[in-house]
Amino acid sequence: SLATDIGNGFEDDDTNGGDTNGGDGGGGAEDFPAVEPAFGALCFSSENKVLVANKGYVSMKHLEIGDMVQVGVEKFSPIYSFGHYSHDSKAEYLQLYLDNQKIPLEISKDHMVFSKTHGPVPAFGISIGDYLVTMSGEGKTTTGKVKAIKKVNRIGAFAPFTETGTIVVSGVLASNYVSLQYQDKSGSFVVAGGTEVVSMQWLAHAFQIPHRLFCRGKGINSSYCSKEKYTKEGISYWVYAPFIIFRWSLQQHVTILTILSFPILLSATALQMAGFFFLELDAAWNNMWLILTILTMISVRAFYLGKL
């Protein structure tokens, strides 16, 4: 729990404004008791900033589906969904202060960030002195050293989904996803014997492929996705059922979890392969396959006509 992590550098932030050096502005910390939403805080606070193409830096709470947000070095990707979208949710966030960023990253404890040495890991697994992947003002990849970690209560919870599964938030490269094995700091899918099978990032991104495929491009699907609906907790209906199923699966005894891991991993692998062909290959490659298919059909038809 967070209480046991205070010794690793976590501090309660009871000041108005979000930090003891004067706060981050923009509303400040709330004084309500820490509230854990029914589905956990799966998100970023409203106080974070995101670089949006043709708009500049935008507050997390003002992001919209369709915005092209920074996801890497000179790389932008559209927001196709919000896994969590609520202006009213009350939640507790970690504030990660880095030596090369002006404002802290405010993130839920199970949401993943990219560590320099360990890749995507849940925020509660980060300690003072760790290095996170960041973006400089010139758009270059850098690393920032965590100099302080605090806790703050906020109103508002947002989790934008991009096609890359990543997003740069308040200068820090973060995942779109959370780690559902709540006591494990590795950010991996762990089975019997403490075996780390695959990263939660890879697994979550695989199971979002049908959602990304459905919402990609223009047309009726895109229009439908831009008007997505949320539960009363602010969870997207695209995420709601899979989240319940996976959370239940990952909370089972390690023996049952190990058995369940086989169909989970097979399904994820199949989805990753489908995603490679339908989402990752460029238009020229897809056109080549289309041309080869047409030529094959013509050849088969010519063969049968010749036989006649």
PDB file of C-alpha atoms in Angstrom:
ATOM      1  CA  SER A   1       0.000   0.000   0.000  1.00  0.00           C
ATOM      2  CA  LEU A   2       0.976   3.621  -0.298  1.00  0.00           C
ATOM      3  CA  ALA A   3       1.301   3.895   3.454  1.00  0.00           C
ATOM      4  CA  THR A   4       4.200   1.454   3.444  1.00  0.00           C
ATOM      5  CA  ASP A   5       5.858   3.309   0.568  1.00  0.00           C
ATOM      6  CA  ILE A   6       6.169   6.588   2.435  1.00  0.00           C
ATOM      7  CA  GLY A   7       9.528   5.414   3.705  1.00  0.00           C
ATOM      8  CA  ASN A   8      10.750   5.218   0.094  1.00  0.00           C
ATOM      9  CA  GLY A   9      10.116   8.890  -0.462  1.00  0.00           C
ATOM     10  CA  PHE A  10       6.351   9.356  -0.533  1.00  0.00           C
ATOM     11  CA  GLU A  11       4.946  12.350   1.288  1.00  0.00           C
ATOM     12  CA  ASP A  12       1.396  13.425   1.973  1.00  0.00           C
ATOM     13  CA  ASP A  13       0.704  16.777   0.340  1.00  0.00           C
ATOM     14  CA  ASP A  14      -1.652  18.765   2.541  1.00  0.00           C
ATOM     15  CA  THR A  15      -0.826  22.195   1.200  1.00  0.00           C
ATOM     16  CA  ASN A  16      -3.074  24.282  -1.022  1.00  0.00           C
ATOM     17  CA  GLY A  17      -1.678  24.283  -4.495  1.00  0.00           C
ATOM     18  CA  GLY A  18      -0.308  20.789  -4.786  1.00  0.00           C
ATOM     19  CA  ASP A  19       3.290  21.153  -3.530  1.00  0.00           C
ATOM     20  CA  THR A  20       5.231  22.781  -0.761  1.00  0.00           C
ATOM     21  CA  ASN A  21       7.058  25.119  -3.127  1.00  0.00           C
ATOM     22  CA  GLY A  22       3.983  27.129  -4.006  1.00  0.00           C
ATOM     23  CA  GLY A  23       1.938  24.617  -5.936  1.00  0.00           C
ATOM     24  CA  ASP A  24       1.319  24.114  -9.597  1.00  0.00           C
ATOM     25  CA  GLY A  25      -1.503  26.629  -9.880  1.00  0.00           C
ATOM     26  CA  GLY A  26      -4.598  25.606 -11.766  1.00  0.00           C
ATOM     27  CA  GLY A  27      -6.891  24.824  -8.888  1.00  0.00           C
ATOM     28  CA  GLY A  28      -4.549  23.368  -6.278  1.00  0.00           C
ATOM     29  CA  ALA A  29      -5.023  20.328  -4.111  1.00  0.00           C
ATOM     30  CA  GLU A  30      -8.410  19.375  -2.729  1.00  0.00           C
ATOM     31  CA  ASP A  31      -9.051  18.794   0.981  1.00  0.00           C
ATOM     32  CA  PHE A  32     -11.541  15.920   0.672  1.00  0.00           C
ATOM     33  CA  PRO A  33     -10.564  12.548   2.175  1.00  0.00           C
ATOM     34  CA  ALA A  34      -8.735  10.263  -0.220  1.00  0.00           C
ATOM     35  CA  VAL A  35     -11.330   8.398  -2.268  1.00  0.00           C
ATOM     36  CA  GLU A  36     -10.600   5.267  -4.233  1.00  0.00           C
ATOM     37  CA  PRO A  37     -13.065   5.023  -7.158  1.00  0.00           C
ATOM     38  CA  ALA A  38     -14.998   1.787  -7.554  1.00  0.00           C
ATOM     39  CA  PHE A  39     -12.646   0.706 -10.335  1.00  0.00           C
ATOM     40  CA  GLY A  40      -9.533   2.333  -8.948  1.00  0.00           C
ATOM     41  CA  ALA A  41      -7.949   5.466 -10.332  1.00  0.00           C
ATOM     42  CA  LEU A  42      -6.927   4.455 -13.851  1.00  0.00           C
ATOM     43  CA  CYS A  43      -5.732   7.779 -14.975  1.00  0.00           C
ATOM     44  CA  PHE A  44      -4.041  11.160 -14.846  1.00  0.00           C
ATOM     45  CA  SER A  45      -5.274  14.171 -12.925  1.00  0.00           C
ATOM     46  CA  SER A  46      -6.792  17.161 -14.676  1.00  0.00           C
ATOM     47  CA  GLU A  47      -3.765  19.324 -13.790  1.00  0.00           C
ATOM     48  CA  ASN A  48      -1.367  17.639 -16.233  1.00  0.00           C
ATOM     49  CA  LYS A  49      -0.309  19.221 -19.514  1.00  0.00           C
ATOM     50  CA  VAL A  50      -0.123  17.521 -22.931  1.00  0.00           C
ATOM     51  CA  LEU A  51       1.359  18.842 -26.173  1.00  0.00           C
ATOM     52  CA  VAL A  52      -1.289  18.792 -28.916  1.00  0.00           C
ATOM     53  CA  ALA A  53      -0.472  19.388 -32.581  1.00  0.00           C
ATOM     54  CA  ASN A  54      -1.704  22.798 -33.809  1.00  0.00           C
ATOM     55  CA  LYS A  55      -2.889  23.697 -30.294  1.00  0.00           C
ATOM     56  CA  GLY A  56       0.182  23.754 -28.078  1.00  0.00           C
ATOM     57  CA  TYR A  57       0.105  22.614 -24.468  1.00  0.00           C
ATOM     58  CA  VAL A  58      -3.398  21.677 -23.301  1.00  0.00           C
ATOM     59  CA  SER A  59      -4.651  20.704 -19.848  1.00  0.00           C
ATOM     60  CA  MET A  60      -5.568  17.048 -19.552  1.00  0.00           C
ATOM     61  CA  LYS A  61      -9.182  17.955 -18.755  1.00  0.00           C
ATOM     62  CA  HIS A  62      -9.508  19.808 -22.080  1.00  0.00           C
ATOM     63  CA  LEU A  63      -8.292  16.990 -24.331  1.00  0.00           C
ATOM     64  CA  GLU A  64     -10.757  15.613 -26.875  1.00  0.00           C
ATOM     65  CA  ILE A  65     -11.080  12.496 -29.001  1.00  0.00           C
ATOM     66  CA  GLY A  66      -9.306  13.219 -32.284  1.00  0.00           C
ATOM     67  CA  ASP A  67      -6.603  15.443 -30.762  1.00  0.00           C
ATOM     68  CA  MET A  68      -3.132  14.640 -32.084  1.00  0.00           C
ATOM     69  CA  VAL A  69      -1.024  14.333 -28.942  1.00  0.00           C
ATOM     70  CA  GLN A  70       2.692  13.862 -28.469  1.00  0.00           C
ATOM     71  CA  VAL A  71       3.662  10.223 -27.966  1.00  0.00           C
ATOM     72  CA  GLY A  72       7.389  10.349 -28.707  1.00  0.00           C
ATOM     73  CA  VAL A  73      10.169  12.261 -30.433  1.00  0.00           C
ATOM     74  CA  GLU A  74       8.464  14.455 -33.030  1.00  0.00           C
ATOM     75  CA  LYS A  75       5.724  11.846 -33.081  1.00  0.00           C
ATOM     76  CA  PHE A  76       2.021  12.510 -32.585  1.00  0.00           C
ATOM     77  CA  SER A  77      -0.898  10.102 -32.473  1.00  0.00           C
ATOM     78  CA  PRO A  78      -4.655  10.676 -32.343  1.00  0.00           C
ATOM     79  CA  ILE A  79      -6.667  10.077 -29.192  1.00  0.00           C
ATOM     80  CA  TYR A  80      -9.228   7.468 -30.247  1.00  0.00           C
ATOM     81  CA  SER A  81     -10.786   6.919 -26.810  1.00  0.00           C
ATOM     82  CA  PHE A  82     -10.634   7.699 -23.113  1.00  0.00           C
ATOM     83  CA  GLY A  83     -10.375   4.641 -20.887  1.00  0.00           C
ATOM     84  CA  HIS A  84     -11.420   6.907 -18.026  1.00  0.00           C
ATOM     85  CA  TYR A  85     -13.115  10.269 -18.500  1.00  0.00           C
ATOM     86  CA  SER A  86     -14.665  12.104 -15.584  1.00  0.00           C
ATOM     87  CA  HIS A  87     -14.641  15.729 -14.488  1.00  0.00           C
ATOM     88  CA  ASP A  88     -16.228  14.769 -11.160  1.00  0.00           C
ATOM     89  CA  SER A  89     -14.255  11.755  -9.881  1.00  0.00           C
ATOM     90  CA  LYS A  90     -12.377  12.294  -6.632  1.00  0.00           C
ATOM     91  CA  ALA A  91      -9.101  10.429  -6.475  1.00  0.00           C
ATOM     92  CA  GLU A  92      -5.668  10.358  -4.936  1.00  0.00           C
ATOM     93  CA  TYR A  93      -2.676  10.779  -7.225  1.00  0.00           C
ATOM     94  CA  LEU A  94       1.065  10.502  -6.941  1.00  0.00           C
ATOM     95  CA  GLN A  95       3.048  13.597  -7.838  1.00  0.00           C
ATOM     96  CA  LEU A  96       6.371  12.663  -9.440  1.00  0.00           C
ATOM     97  CA  TYR A  97       8.809  15.580  -9.348  1.00  0.00           C
ATOM     98  CA  LEU A  98      11.692  15.297 -11.824  1.00  0.00           C
ATOM     99  CA  ASP A  99      14.841  17.391 -11.944  1.00  0.00           C
ATOM    100  CA  ASN A 100      14.314  18.333 -15.600  1.00  0.00           C
ATOM    101  CA  GLN A 101      10.581  19.163 -15.527  1.00  0.00           C
ATOM    102  CA  LYS A 102       8.936  22.331 -14.233  1.00  0.00           C
ATOM    103  CA  ILE A 103       5.709  20.689 -13.066  1.00  0.00           C
ATOM    104  CA  PRO A 104       5.115  17.260 -11.523  1.00  0.00           C
ATOM    105  CA  LEU A 105       3.440  14.380 -13.271  1.00  0.00           C
ATOM    106  CA  GLU A 106       0.195  13.599 -11.418  1.00  0.00           C
ATOM    107  CA  ILE A 107      -0.712   9.983 -11.986  1.00  0.00           C
ATOM    108  CA  SER A 108      -2.663   7.188 -10.290  1.00  0.00           C
ATOM    109  CA  LYS A 109      -0.473   4.706  -8.452  1.00  0.00           C
ATOM    110  CA  ASP A 110      -1.169   1.747 -10.786  1.00  0.00           C
ATOM    111  CA  HIS A 111      -0.799   3.701 -14.014  1.00  0.00           C
ATOM    112  CA  MET A 112       2.443   2.900 -15.802  1.00  0.00           C
ATOM    113  CA  VAL A 113       5.332   5.200 -16.663  1.00  0.00           C
ATOM    114  CA  PHE A 114       8.524   4.382 -18.544  1.00  0.00           C
ATOM    115  CA  SER A 115      11.563   3.814 -16.393  1.00  0.00           C
ATOM    116  CA  LYS A 116      14.972   4.207 -18.042  1.00  0.00           C
ATOM    117  CA  THR A 117      16.099   0.809 -16.790  1.00  0.00           C
ATOM    118  CA  HIS A 118      12.909  -1.232 -16.377  1.00  0.00           C
ATOM    119  CA  GLY A 119      10.553  -0.013 -19.104  1.00  0.00           C
ATOM    120  CA  PRO A 120       6.838   0.398 -18.261  1.00  0.00           C
ATOM    121  CA  VAL A 121       6.247   0.048 -14.523  1.00  0.00           C
ATOM    122  CA  PRO A 122       3.396   1.164 -12.218  1.00  0.00           C
ATOM    123  CA  ALA A 123       3.948   4.590 -10.683  1.00  0.00           C
ATOM    124  CA  PHE A 124       3.899   3.184  -7.130  1.00  0.00           C
ATOM    125  CA  GLY A 125       7.018   1.189  -8.039  1.00  0.00           C
ATOM    126  CA  ILE A 126       9.015   4.352  -8.695  1.00  0.00           C
ATOM    127  CA  SER A 127      11.397   5.567  -5.985  1.00  0.00           C
ATOM    128  CA  ILE A 128      13.376   8.741  -5.452  1.00  0.00           C
ATOM    129  CA  GLY A 129      16.557   8.548  -7.515  1.00  0.00           C
ATOM    130  CA  ASP A 130      14.974   6.525 -10.339  1.00  0.00           C
ATOM    131  CA  TYR A 131      15.248   7.847 -13.881  1.00  0.00           C
ATOM    132  CA  LEU A 132      12.165   8.199 -16.103  1.00  0.00           C
ATOM    133  CA  VAL A 133      12.001   8.711 -19.866  1.00  0.00           C
ATOM    134  CA  THR A 134      11.124  12.336 -20.612  1.00  0.00           C
ATOM    135  CA  MET A 135      10.891  14.715 -23.556  1.00  0.00           C
ATOM    136  CA  SER A 136      12.943  17.900 -23.694  1.00  0.00           C
ATOM    137  CA  GLY A 137      11.603  21.238 -24.897  1.00  0.00           C
ATOM    138  CA  GLU A 138      13.382  20.554 -28.186  1.00  0.00           C
ATOM    139  CA  GLY A 139      11.445  17.319 -28.583  1.00  0.00           C
ATOM    140  CA  LYS A 140      14.374  15.025 -27.834  1.00  0.00           C
ATOM    141  CA  THR A 141      14.295  11.949 -25.615  1.00  0.00           C
ATOM    142  CA  THR A 142      15.960  12.585 -22.273  1.00  0.00           C
ATOM    143  CA  THR A 143      15.851  11.122 -18.782  1.00  0.00           C
ATOM    144  CA  GLY A 144      14.752  12.867 -15.634  1.00  0.00           C
ATOM    145  CA  LYS A 145      15.759  11.934 -12.109  1.00  0.00           C
ATOM    146  CA  VAL A 146      12.919  11.622  -9.601  1.00  0.00           C
ATOM    147  CA  LYS A 147      13.706  14.082  -6.822  1.00  0.00           C
ATOM    148  CA  ALA A 148      10.474  13.892  -4.806  1.00  0.00           C
ATOM    149  CA  ILE A 149       7.251  11.878  -4.669  1.00  0.00           C
ATOM    150  CA  LYS A 150       4.137  13.192  -2.957  1.00  0.00           C
ATOM    151  CA  LYS A 151       0.430  12.417  -2.805  1.00  0.00           C
ATOM    152  CA  VAL A 152      -2.356  14.804  -3.703  1.00  0.00           C
ATOM    153  CA  ASN A 153      -6.166  14.649  -3.922  1.00  0.00           C
ATOM    154  CA  ARG A 154      -7.778  15.945  -7.101  1.00  0.00           C
ATOM    155  CA  ILE A 155     -11.164  16.167  -8.764  1.00  0.00           C
ATOM    156  CA  GLY A 156     -11.118  14.803 -12.304  1.00  0.00           C
ATOM    157  CA  ALA A 157      -9.762  11.603 -13.860  1.00  0.00           C
ATOM    158  CA  PHE A 158      -8.663  11.157 -17.481  1.00  0.00           C
ATOM    159  CA  ALA A 159      -6.944   8.334 -19.386  1.00  0.00           C
ATOM    160  CA  PRO A 160      -6.541   9.102 -23.095  1.00  0.00           C
ATOM    161  CA  PHE A 161      -5.844   6.160 -25.416  1.00  0.00           C
ATOM    162  CA  THR A 162      -3.578   6.627 -28.446  1.00  0.00           C
ATOM    163  CA  GLU A 163      -2.681   4.267 -31.272  1.00  0.00           C
ATOM    164  CA  THR A 164       0.836   3.818 -29.883  1.00  0.00           C
ATOM    165  CA  GLY A 165      -0.303   3.026 -26.346  1.00  0.00           C
ATOM    166  CA  THR A 166       1.861   5.859 -25.024  1.00  0.00           C
ATOM    167  CA  ILE A 167       1.481   9.584 -24.333  1.00  0.00           C
ATOM    168  CA  VAL A 168       3.814  12.310 -23.115  1.00  0.00           C
ATOM    169  CA  VAL A 169       2.211  13.863 -20.030  1.00  0.00           C
ATOM    170  CA  SER A 170       3.781  16.858 -18.277  1.00  0.00           C
ATOM    171  CA  GLY A 171       6.990  16.035 -20.133  1.00  0.00           C
ATOM    172  CA  VAL A 172       7.109  12.373 -19.035  1.00  0.00           C
ATOM    173  CA  LEU A 173       6.589   9.381 -21.314  1.00  0.00           C
ATOM    174  CA  ALA A 174       3.675   7.420 -19.848  1.00  0.00           C
ATOM    175  CA  SER A 175       1.602   4.408 -20.801  1.00  0.00           C
ATOM    176  CA  ASN A 176      -2.078   4.499 -21.679  1.00  0.00           C
ATOM    177  CA  TYR A 177      -2.591   1.582 -19.325  1.00  0.00           C
ATOM    178  CA  VAL A 178      -2.469   0.392 -15.720  1.00  0.00           C
ATOM    179  CA  SER A 179      -0.874  -2.662 -14.173  1.00  0.00           C
ATOM    180  CA  LEU A 180      -3.631  -4.879 -12.784  1.00  0.00           C
ATOM    181  CA  GLN A 181      -1.382  -7.001 -10.582  1.00  0.00           C
ATOM    182  CA  TYR A 182      -1.597  -4.449  -7.839  1.00  0.00           C
ATOM    183  CA  GLN A 183       1.137  -5.727  -5.516  1.00  0.00           C
ATOM    184  CA  ASP A 184       3.744  -6.247  -8.231  1.00  0.00           C
ATOM    185  CA  LYS A 185       6.105  -3.378  -9.064  1.00  0.00           C
ATOM    186  CA  SER A 186       7.650  -4.966 -12.156  1.00  0.00           C
ATOM    187  CA  GLY A 187       4.921  -3.972 -14.602  1.00  0.00           C
ATOM    188  CA  SER A 188       4.905  -7.557 -15.876  1.00  0.00           C
ATOM    189  CA  PHE A 189       2.327 -10.325 -16.147  1.00  0.00           C
ATOM    190  CA  VAL A 190       3.564 -12.588 -13.353  1.00  0.00           C
ATOM    191  CA  VAL A 191       2.582 -16.257 -12.969  1.00  0.00           C
ATOM    192  CA  ALA A 192       3.705 -19.211 -10.822  1.00  0.00           C
ATOM    193  CA  GLY A 193       7.154 -18.963  -9.299  1.00  0.00           C
ATOM    194  CA  GLY A 194       7.251 -15.204  -9.813  1.00  0.00           C
ATOM    195  CA  THR A 195       7.882 -15.731 -13.522  1.00  0.00           C
ATOM    196  CA  GLU A 196       7.540 -12.502 -15.493  1.00  0.00           C
ATOM    197  CA  VAL A 197       5.974 -13.574 -18.793  1.00  0.00           C
ATOM    198  CA  VAL A 198       5.296 -10.375 -20.749  1.00  0.00           C
ATOM    199  CA  SER A 199       4.906  -6.719 -19.878  1.00  0.00           C
ATOM    200  CA  MET A 200       1.485  -5.412 -18.899  1.00  0.00           C
ATOM    201  CA  GLN A 201       2.041  -2.753 -21.559  1.00  0.00           C
ATOM    202  CA  TRP A 202       2.287  -5.383 -24.299  1.00  0.00           C
ATOM    203  CA  LEU A 203      -0.687  -7.318 -22.951  1.00  0.00           C
ATOM    204  CA  ALA A 204      -2.998  -4.320 -22.548  1.00  0.00           C
ATOM    205  CA  HIS A 205      -2.042  -2.885 -25.932  1.00  0.00           C
ATOM    206  CA  ALA A 206      -2.812  -6.232 -27.575  1.00  0.00           C
ATOM    207  CA  PHE A 207      -6.318  -6.418 -26.129  1.00  0.00           C
ATOM    208  CA  GLN A 208      -7.022  -2.853 -27.291  1.00  0.00           C
ATOM    209  CA  ILE A 209      -6.409  -3.787 -30.939  1.00  0.00           C
ATOM    210  CA  PRO A 210     -10.103  -4.468 -31.769  1.00  0.00           C
ATOM    211  CA  HIS A 211     -10.982  -1.089 -30.242  1.00  0.00           C
ATOM    212  CA  ARG A 212      -8.232   0.707 -32.188  1.00  0.00           C
ATOM    213  CA  LEU A 213      -9.151  -1.085 -35.399  1.00  0.00           C
ATOM    214  CA  PHE A 214     -12.830  -0.201 -35.027  1.00  0.00           C
ATOM    215  CA  CYS A 215     -12.123   3.474 -34.332  1.00  0.00           C
ATOM    216  CA  ARG A 216      -9.364   3.995 -36.868  1.00  0.00           C
ATOM    217  CA  GLY A 217      -9.830   6.316 -39.817  1.00  0.00           C
ATOM    218  CA  LYS A 218     -12.965   8.139 -40.858  1.00  0.00           C
ATOM    219  CA  GLY A 219     -16.552   7.187 -41.456  1.00  0.00           C
ATOM    220  CA  ILE A 220     -19.377   5.816 -39.373  1.00  0.00           C
ATOM    221  CA  ASN A 221     -17.087   3.978 -36.933  1.00  0.00           C
ATOM    222  CA  SER A 222     -15.036   7.093 -36.264  1.00  0.00           C
ATOM    223  CA  SER A 223     -18.208   9.103 -35.712  1.00  0.00           C
ATOM    224  CA  TYR A 224     -19.466   6.477 -33.272  1.00  0.00           C
ATOM    225  CA  CYS A 225     -16.174   6.420 -31.375  1.00  0.00           C
ATOM    226  CA  SER A 226     -16.077  10.203 -31.050  1.00  0.00           C
ATOM    227  CA  LYS A 227     -19.321   9.970 -29.080  1.00  0.00           C
ATOM    228  CA  GLU A 228     -18.310   7.078 -26.833  1.00  0.00           C
ATOM    229  CA  LYS A 229     -20.251   6.480 -23.634  1.00  0.00           C
ATOM    230  CA  TYR A 230     -19.016   6.005 -20.086  1.00  0.00           C
ATOM    231  CA  THR A 231     -20.245   4.338 -16.932  1.00  0.00           C
ATOM    232  CA  LYS A 232     -21.216   6.455 -13.928  1.00  0.00           C
ATOM    233  CA  GLU A 233     -17.621   6.030 -12.714  1.00  0.00           C
ATOM    234  CA  GLY A 234     -16.368   7.457 -16.000  1.00  0.00           C
ATOM    235  CA  ILE A 235     -15.068   4.145 -17.406  1.00  0.00           C
ATOM    236  CA  SER A 236     -15.449   3.691 -21.166  1.00  0.00           C
ATOM    237  CA  TYR A 237     -17.807   0.843 -22.062  1.00  0.00           C
ATOM    238  CA  TRP A 238     -15.042  -0.404 -24.363  1.00  0.00           C
ATOM    239  CA  VAL A 239     -12.881  -0.888 -21.267  1.00  0.00           C
ATOM    240  CA  TYR A 240     -15.481  -1.816 -18.644  1.00  0.00           C
ATOM    241  CA  ALA A 241     -16.056  -5.523 -19.389  1.00  0.00           C
ATOM    242  CA  PRO A 242     -12.412  -6.425 -20.241  1.00  0.00           C
ATOM    243  CA  PHE A 243     -11.280  -4.615 -17.107  1.00  0.00           C
ATOM    244  CA  ILE A 244     -13.662  -6.600 -14.889  1.00  0.00           C
ATOM    245  CA  ILE A 245     -12.623  -9.904 -16.493  1.00  0.00           C
ATOM    246  CA  PHE A 246      -8.878  -9.258 -16.290  1.00  0.00           C
ATOM    247  CA  ARG A 247      -9.013  -7.881 -12.780  1.00  0.00           C
ATOM    248  CA  TRP A 248     -10.875 -11.023 -11.670  1.00  0.00           C
ATOM    249  CA  SER A 249      -8.421 -13.297 -13.511  1.00  0.00           C
ATOM    250  CA  LEU A 250      -5.335 -11.623 -12.074  1.00  0.00           C
ATOM    251  CA  GLN A 251      -6.671 -11.849  -8.522  1.00  0.00           C
ATOM    252  CA  GLN A 252      -6.995 -15.650  -8.610  1.00  0.00           C
ATOM    253  CA  HIS A 253      -4.671 -18.079  -6.866  1.00  0.00           C
ATOM    254  CA  VAL A 254      -1.354 -18.309  -8.670  1.00  0.00           C
ATOM    255  CA  THR A 255      -2.114 -21.877  -9.866  1.00  0.00           C
ATOM    256  CA  ILE A 256      -5.414 -20.845 -11.461  1.00  0.00           C
ATOM    257  CA  LEU A 257      -3.766 -17.730 -12.876  1.00  0.00           C
ATOM    258  CA  THR A 258      -1.032 -19.830 -14.471  1.00  0.00           C
ATOM    259  CA  ILE A 259      -3.678 -22.024 -16.149  1.00  0.00           C
ATOM    260  CA  LEU A 260      -5.584 -18.963 -17.322  1.00  0.00           C
ATOM    261  CA  SER A 261      -2.381 -17.435 -18.649  1.00  0.00           C
ATOM    262  CA  PHE A 262      -2.280 -19.824 -21.613  1.00  0.00           C
ATOM    263  CA  PRO A 263      -5.530 -18.685 -23.310  1.00  0.00           C
ATOM    264  CA  ILE A 264      -4.754 -15.077 -22.303  1.00  0.00           C
ATOM    265  CA  LEU A 265      -1.336 -15.146 -23.974  1.00  0.00           C
ATOM    266  CA  LEU A 266      -2.573 -17.042 -27.036  1.00  0.00           C
ATOM    267  CA  SER A 267      -5.360 -14.512 -27.529  1.00  0.00           C
ATOM    268  CA  ALA A 268      -2.962 -11.590 -27.053  1.00  0.00           C
ATOM    269  CA  THR A 269      -0.497 -13.052 -29.556  1.00  0.00           C
ATOM    270  CA  ALA A 270      -3.236 -13.591 -32.140  1.00  0.00           C
ATOM    271  CA  LEU A 271      -4.420 -10.013 -31.646  1.00  0.00           C
ATOM    272  CA  GLN A 272      -0.870  -8.670 -31.985  1.00  0.00           C
ATOM    273  CA  MET A 273      -0.488 -10.527 -35.271  1.00  0.00           C
ATOM    274  CA  ALA A 274      -3.810  -9.160 -36.505  1.00  0.00           C
ATOM    275  CA  GLY A 275      -2.763  -5.705 -35.390  1.00  0.00           C
ATOM    276  CA  PHE A 276       0.479  -5.996 -37.311  1.00  0.00           C
ATOM    277  CA  PHE A 277      -1.322  -6.735 -40.556  1.00  0.00           C
ATOM    278  CA  PHE A 278      -4.254  -4.363 -40.146  1.00  0.00           C
ATOM    279  CA  LEU A 279      -2.747  -1.474 -38.189  1.00  0.00           C
ATOM    280  CA  GLU A 280       1.025  -1.404 -38.554  1.00  0.00           C
ATOM    281  CA  LEU A 281       1.652  -2.098 -42.234  1.00  0.00           C
ATOM    282  CA  ASP A 282       1.566   0.991 -44.402  1.00  0.00           C
ATOM    283  CA  ALA A 283      -0.770   1.546 -47.326  1.00  0.00           C
ATOM    284  CA  ALA A 284       1.801   0.460 -49.917  1.00  0.00           C
ATOM    285  CA  TRP A 285       2.229  -2.937 -48.224  1.00  0.00           C
ATOM    286  CA  ASN A 286      -1.535  -3.403 -47.975  1.00  0.00           C
ATOM    287  CA  ASN A 287      -1.936  -2.401 -51.607  1.00  0.00           C
ATOM    288  CA  MET A 288       0.713  -4.948 -52.593  1.00  0.00           C
ATOM    289  CA  TRP A 289      -1.264  -7.719 -50.891  1.00  0.00           C
ATOM    290  CA  LEU A 290      -4.420  -6.494 -52.589  1.00  0.00           C
ATOM    291  CA  ILE A 291      -2.724  -6.597 -55.985  1.00  0.00           C
ATOM    292  CA  LEU A 292      -1.310 -10.075 -55.327  1.00  0.00           C
ATOM    293  CA  THR A 293      -4.757 -11.297 -54.288  1.00  0.00           C
ATOM    294  CA  ILE A 294      -6.358  -9.929 -57.458  1.00  0.00           C
ATOM    295  CA  LEU A 295      -3.619 -11.418 -59.653  1.00  0.00           C
ATOM    296  CA  THR A 296      -4.050 -14.783 -57.939  1.00  0.00           C
ATOM    297  CA  MET A 297      -7.797 -14.700 -58.547  1.00  0.00           C
ATOM    298  CA  ILE A 298      -7.230 -13.815 -62.211  1.00  0.00           C
ATOM    299  CA  SER A 299      -4.700 -16.641 -62.594  1.00  0.00           C
ATOM    300  CA  VAL A 300      -7.030 -19.180 -60.992  1.00  0.00           C
ATOM    301  CA  ARG A 301      -9.890 -18.042 -63.220  1.00  0.00           C
ATOM    302  CA  ALA A 302      -7.692 -18.231 -66.333  1.00  0.00           C
ATOM    303  CA  PHE A 303      -6.554 -21.730 -65.341  1.00  0.00           C
ATOM    304  CA  TYR A 304     -10.124 -23.009 -65.030  1.00  0.00           C
ATOM    305  CA  LEU A 305     -11.184 -21.319 -68.241  1.00  0.00           C
ATOM    306  CA  GLY A 306      -8.237 -22.989 -69.993  1.00  0.00           C
ATOM    307  CA  LYS A 307      -9.296 -26.369 -68.636  1.00  0.00           C
ATOM    308  CA  LEU A 308     -12.716 -25.818 -70.156  1.00  0.00           C
TER     309      LEU A 308
END
